[in-house]
Coordinates of C-alpha atoms in Angstrom, one line a residue:
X1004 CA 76.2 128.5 31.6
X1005 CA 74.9 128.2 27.9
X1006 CA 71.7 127.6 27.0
X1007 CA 71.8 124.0 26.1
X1008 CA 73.9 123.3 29.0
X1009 CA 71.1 124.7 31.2
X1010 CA 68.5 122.8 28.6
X1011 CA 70.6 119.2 30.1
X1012 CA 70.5 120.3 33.4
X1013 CA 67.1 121.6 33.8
X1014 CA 65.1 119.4 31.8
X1015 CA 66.9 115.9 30.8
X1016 CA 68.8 115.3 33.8
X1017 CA 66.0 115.2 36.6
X1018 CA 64.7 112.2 34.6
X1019 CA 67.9 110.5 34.5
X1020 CA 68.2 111.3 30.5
X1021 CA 71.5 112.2 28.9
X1022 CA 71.1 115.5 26.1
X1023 CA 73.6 114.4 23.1
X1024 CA 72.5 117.6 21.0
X1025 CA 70.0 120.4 20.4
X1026 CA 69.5 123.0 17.8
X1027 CA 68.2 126.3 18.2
X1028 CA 65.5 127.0 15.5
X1029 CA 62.7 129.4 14.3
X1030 CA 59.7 128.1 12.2
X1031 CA 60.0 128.8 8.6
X1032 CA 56.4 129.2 8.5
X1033 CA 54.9 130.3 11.5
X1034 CA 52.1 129.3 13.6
X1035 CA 49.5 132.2 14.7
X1036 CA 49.3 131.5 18.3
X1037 CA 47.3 134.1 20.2
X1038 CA 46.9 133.0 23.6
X1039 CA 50.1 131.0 24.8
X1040 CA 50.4 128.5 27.6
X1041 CA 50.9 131.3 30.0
X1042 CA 47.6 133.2 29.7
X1043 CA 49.4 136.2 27.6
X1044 CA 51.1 136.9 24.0
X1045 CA 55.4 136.8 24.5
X1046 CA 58.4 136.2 22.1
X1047 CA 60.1 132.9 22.5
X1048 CA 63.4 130.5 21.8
X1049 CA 62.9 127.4 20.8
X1050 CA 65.3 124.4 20.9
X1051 CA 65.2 120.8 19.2
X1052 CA 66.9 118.5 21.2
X1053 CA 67.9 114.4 20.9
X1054 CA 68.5 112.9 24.2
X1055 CA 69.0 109.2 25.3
X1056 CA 67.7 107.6 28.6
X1057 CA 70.4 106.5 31.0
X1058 CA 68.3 103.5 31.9
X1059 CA 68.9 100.2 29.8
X1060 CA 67.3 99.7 27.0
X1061 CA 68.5 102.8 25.8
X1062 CA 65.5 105.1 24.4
X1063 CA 66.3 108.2 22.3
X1064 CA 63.6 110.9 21.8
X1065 CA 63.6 114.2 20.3
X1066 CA 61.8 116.9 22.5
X1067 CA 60.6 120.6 21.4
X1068 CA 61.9 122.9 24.1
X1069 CA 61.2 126.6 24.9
X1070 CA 61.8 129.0 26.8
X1071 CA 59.5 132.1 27.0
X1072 CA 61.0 136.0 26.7
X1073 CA 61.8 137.4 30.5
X1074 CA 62.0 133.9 31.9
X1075 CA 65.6 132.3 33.0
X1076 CA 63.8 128.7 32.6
X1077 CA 62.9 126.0 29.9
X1078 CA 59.7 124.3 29.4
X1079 CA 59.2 120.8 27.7
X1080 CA 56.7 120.6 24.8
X1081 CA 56.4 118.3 22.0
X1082 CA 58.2 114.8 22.1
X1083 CA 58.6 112.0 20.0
X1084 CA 60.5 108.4 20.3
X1085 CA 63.4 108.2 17.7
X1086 CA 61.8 105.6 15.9
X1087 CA 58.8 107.9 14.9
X1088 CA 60.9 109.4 13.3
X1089 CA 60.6 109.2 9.3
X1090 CA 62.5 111.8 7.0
X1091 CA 65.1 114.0 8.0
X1092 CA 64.8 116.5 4.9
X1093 CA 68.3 118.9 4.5
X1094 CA 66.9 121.0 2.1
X1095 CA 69.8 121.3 -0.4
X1096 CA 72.7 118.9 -0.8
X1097 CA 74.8 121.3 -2.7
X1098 CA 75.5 124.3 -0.7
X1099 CA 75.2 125.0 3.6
X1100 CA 71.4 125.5 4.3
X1101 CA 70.4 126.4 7.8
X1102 CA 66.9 125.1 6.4
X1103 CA 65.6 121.2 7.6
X1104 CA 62.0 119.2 7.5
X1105 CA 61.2 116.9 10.0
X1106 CA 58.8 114.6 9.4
X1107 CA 57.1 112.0 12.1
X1108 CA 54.5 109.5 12.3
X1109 CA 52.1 112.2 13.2
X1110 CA 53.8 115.8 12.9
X1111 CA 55.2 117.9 10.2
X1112 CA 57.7 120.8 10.9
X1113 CA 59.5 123.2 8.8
X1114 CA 62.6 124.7 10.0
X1115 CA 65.3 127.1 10.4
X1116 CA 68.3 126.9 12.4
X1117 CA 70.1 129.7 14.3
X1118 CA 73.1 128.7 11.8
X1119 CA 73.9 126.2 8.8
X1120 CA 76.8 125.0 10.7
X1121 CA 74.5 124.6 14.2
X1122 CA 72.2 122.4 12.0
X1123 CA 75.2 120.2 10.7
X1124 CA 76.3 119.2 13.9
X1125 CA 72.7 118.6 15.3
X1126 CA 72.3 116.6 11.7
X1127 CA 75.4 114.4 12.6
X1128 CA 74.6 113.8 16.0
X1129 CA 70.8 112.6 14.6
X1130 CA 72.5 110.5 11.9
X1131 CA 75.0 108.6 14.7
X1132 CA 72.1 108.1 17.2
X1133 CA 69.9 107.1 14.8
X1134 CA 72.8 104.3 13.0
X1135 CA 73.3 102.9 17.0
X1136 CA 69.9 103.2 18.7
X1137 CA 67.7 102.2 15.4
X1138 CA 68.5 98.7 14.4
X1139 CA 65.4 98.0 12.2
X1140 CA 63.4 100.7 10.6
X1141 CA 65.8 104.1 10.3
X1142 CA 64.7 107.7 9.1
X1143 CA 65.4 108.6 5.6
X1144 CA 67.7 111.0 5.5
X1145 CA 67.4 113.3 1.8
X1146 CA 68.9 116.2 0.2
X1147 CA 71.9 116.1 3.1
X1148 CA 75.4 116.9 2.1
X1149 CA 78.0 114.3 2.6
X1150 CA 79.8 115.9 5.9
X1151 CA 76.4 116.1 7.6
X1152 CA 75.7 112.2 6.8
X1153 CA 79.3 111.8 8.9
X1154 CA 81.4 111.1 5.4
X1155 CA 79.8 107.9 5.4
X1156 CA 79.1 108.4 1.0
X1157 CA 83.2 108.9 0.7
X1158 CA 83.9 106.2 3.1
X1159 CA 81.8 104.0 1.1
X1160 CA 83.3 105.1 -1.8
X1161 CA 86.4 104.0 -0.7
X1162 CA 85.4 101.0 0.5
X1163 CA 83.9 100.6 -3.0
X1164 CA 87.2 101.3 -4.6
X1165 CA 89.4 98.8 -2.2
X1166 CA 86.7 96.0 -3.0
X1167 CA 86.9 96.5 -6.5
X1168 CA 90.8 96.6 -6.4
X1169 CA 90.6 93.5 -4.6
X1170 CA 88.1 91.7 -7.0
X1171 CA 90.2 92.7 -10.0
X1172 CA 93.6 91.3 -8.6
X1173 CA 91.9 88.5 -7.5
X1174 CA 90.9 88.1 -11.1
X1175 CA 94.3 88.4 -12.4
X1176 CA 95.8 86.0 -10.0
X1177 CA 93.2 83.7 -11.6
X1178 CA 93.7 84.4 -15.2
X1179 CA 97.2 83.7 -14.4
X1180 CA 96.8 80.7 -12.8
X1181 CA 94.3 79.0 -15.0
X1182 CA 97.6 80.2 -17.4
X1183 CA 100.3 78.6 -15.6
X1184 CA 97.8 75.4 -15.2
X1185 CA 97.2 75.4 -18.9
X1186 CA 100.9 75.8 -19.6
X1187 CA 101.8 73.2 -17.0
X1188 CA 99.6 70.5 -18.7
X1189 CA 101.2 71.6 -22.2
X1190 CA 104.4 70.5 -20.4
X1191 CA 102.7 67.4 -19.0
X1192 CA 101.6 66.5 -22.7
X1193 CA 105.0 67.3 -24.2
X1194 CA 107.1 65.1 -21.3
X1195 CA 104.6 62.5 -22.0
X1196 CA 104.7 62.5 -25.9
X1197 CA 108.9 62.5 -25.6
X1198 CA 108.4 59.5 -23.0
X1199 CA 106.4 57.3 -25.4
X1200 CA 108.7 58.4 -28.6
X1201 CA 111.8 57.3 -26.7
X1202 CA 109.8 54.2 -25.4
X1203 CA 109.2 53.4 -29.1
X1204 CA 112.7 54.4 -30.4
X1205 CA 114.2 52.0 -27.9
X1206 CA 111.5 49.3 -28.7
X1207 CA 112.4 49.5 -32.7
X1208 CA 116.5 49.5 -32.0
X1209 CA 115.9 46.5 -29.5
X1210 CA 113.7 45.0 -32.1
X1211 CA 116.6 45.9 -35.2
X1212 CA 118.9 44.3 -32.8
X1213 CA 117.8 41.2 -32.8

């Protein structure tokens, strides 16, 4: 069993919550901790993980989970609800960082994932949850590259482009219009200017007549 698999199991599950992704990470700045929960000094892994309750209304939450060197178990640390949530910082828009901020209401962390391409997922996974579970006030996700916002800058660039396309045929269809409406009231004017000439040609011949 993998490690986040055992992370779902052994941590979210027993509360009836649902684990949509997690993140192994390392601090880029570490903390001096000499004493840790366990009475002694130890290496650890630690994992960032988004989970959803099961119960309705749905709550998200992202939970600090570790698991301490020579032990087969996790422990739960720090959590937060999604909507404490404030920046999601990717570091570098331009190139695959395994580098990401996360910035809450009342914490600040600076990290580093196992991989750049471990991070996109976890980053597309946030983005999604956040879109469906956030209705009001969302993150602000900066310096992120287009596939880790889900494509949604090229699908709104093509929405762009279809509206525009749209806007400017709709335009032409216009212009033409107003065009066939301007030449069908020349006609009007030229049907009604021959009507009264022949009304007054056959007035004068009835008139020349007599």
């Amino acid at each position: 069993m993998s490690a986040k698999s055992a992370i779902s199991k052994e941590i979210f599950a027993p509360l009836d919550e649902r684990m949509l992704g997690a993140v192994q990470v390392k601090r880029r700045t570490k903390k001096k901790i000499p004493f840790l929960a366990t009475g002694g000094q130890g290496e650890y892994l630690t994992y960032i993980c988004l989970s959803v309750t099961n119960k309705k209304p749905t709550q998200a939450s992202i939970t600090k989970v570790k698991q301490f060197e020579g032990s087969t178990s996790f422990v739960r640390r720090s959590q937060w609800m999604l909507e404490q949530l404030r920046q999601v910082n990717g570091i570098d828009p331009n190139r695959d960082s395994a580098e990401f901020d996360l910035l809450f209401e009342n914490a600040f962390d600076q990290w580093v994932a196992s991989t750049a391409s471990e991070k996109c997922t976890f980053f597309q996974i946030l983005h999604h949850t956040c879109q469906r579970y956030l209705p009001d006030r969302k993150p602000e996700f900066i310096n992120c590259q287009s596939k880790i916002m889900g494509g949604n800058s090229i699908l709104h660039s093509a929405a762009d482009s279809v509206t525009s396309a749209v806007q400017k045929a709709s335009q032409a269809l216009n212009e033409r219009g107003e065009r066939l409406g301007r030449a069908e009231e020349k006609t009007e004017d030229m049907k009604n200017s021959a009507q009264q000439f022949a009304e007054t040609a056959h007035k004068l011949a009835m008139k020349h007549k007599c």
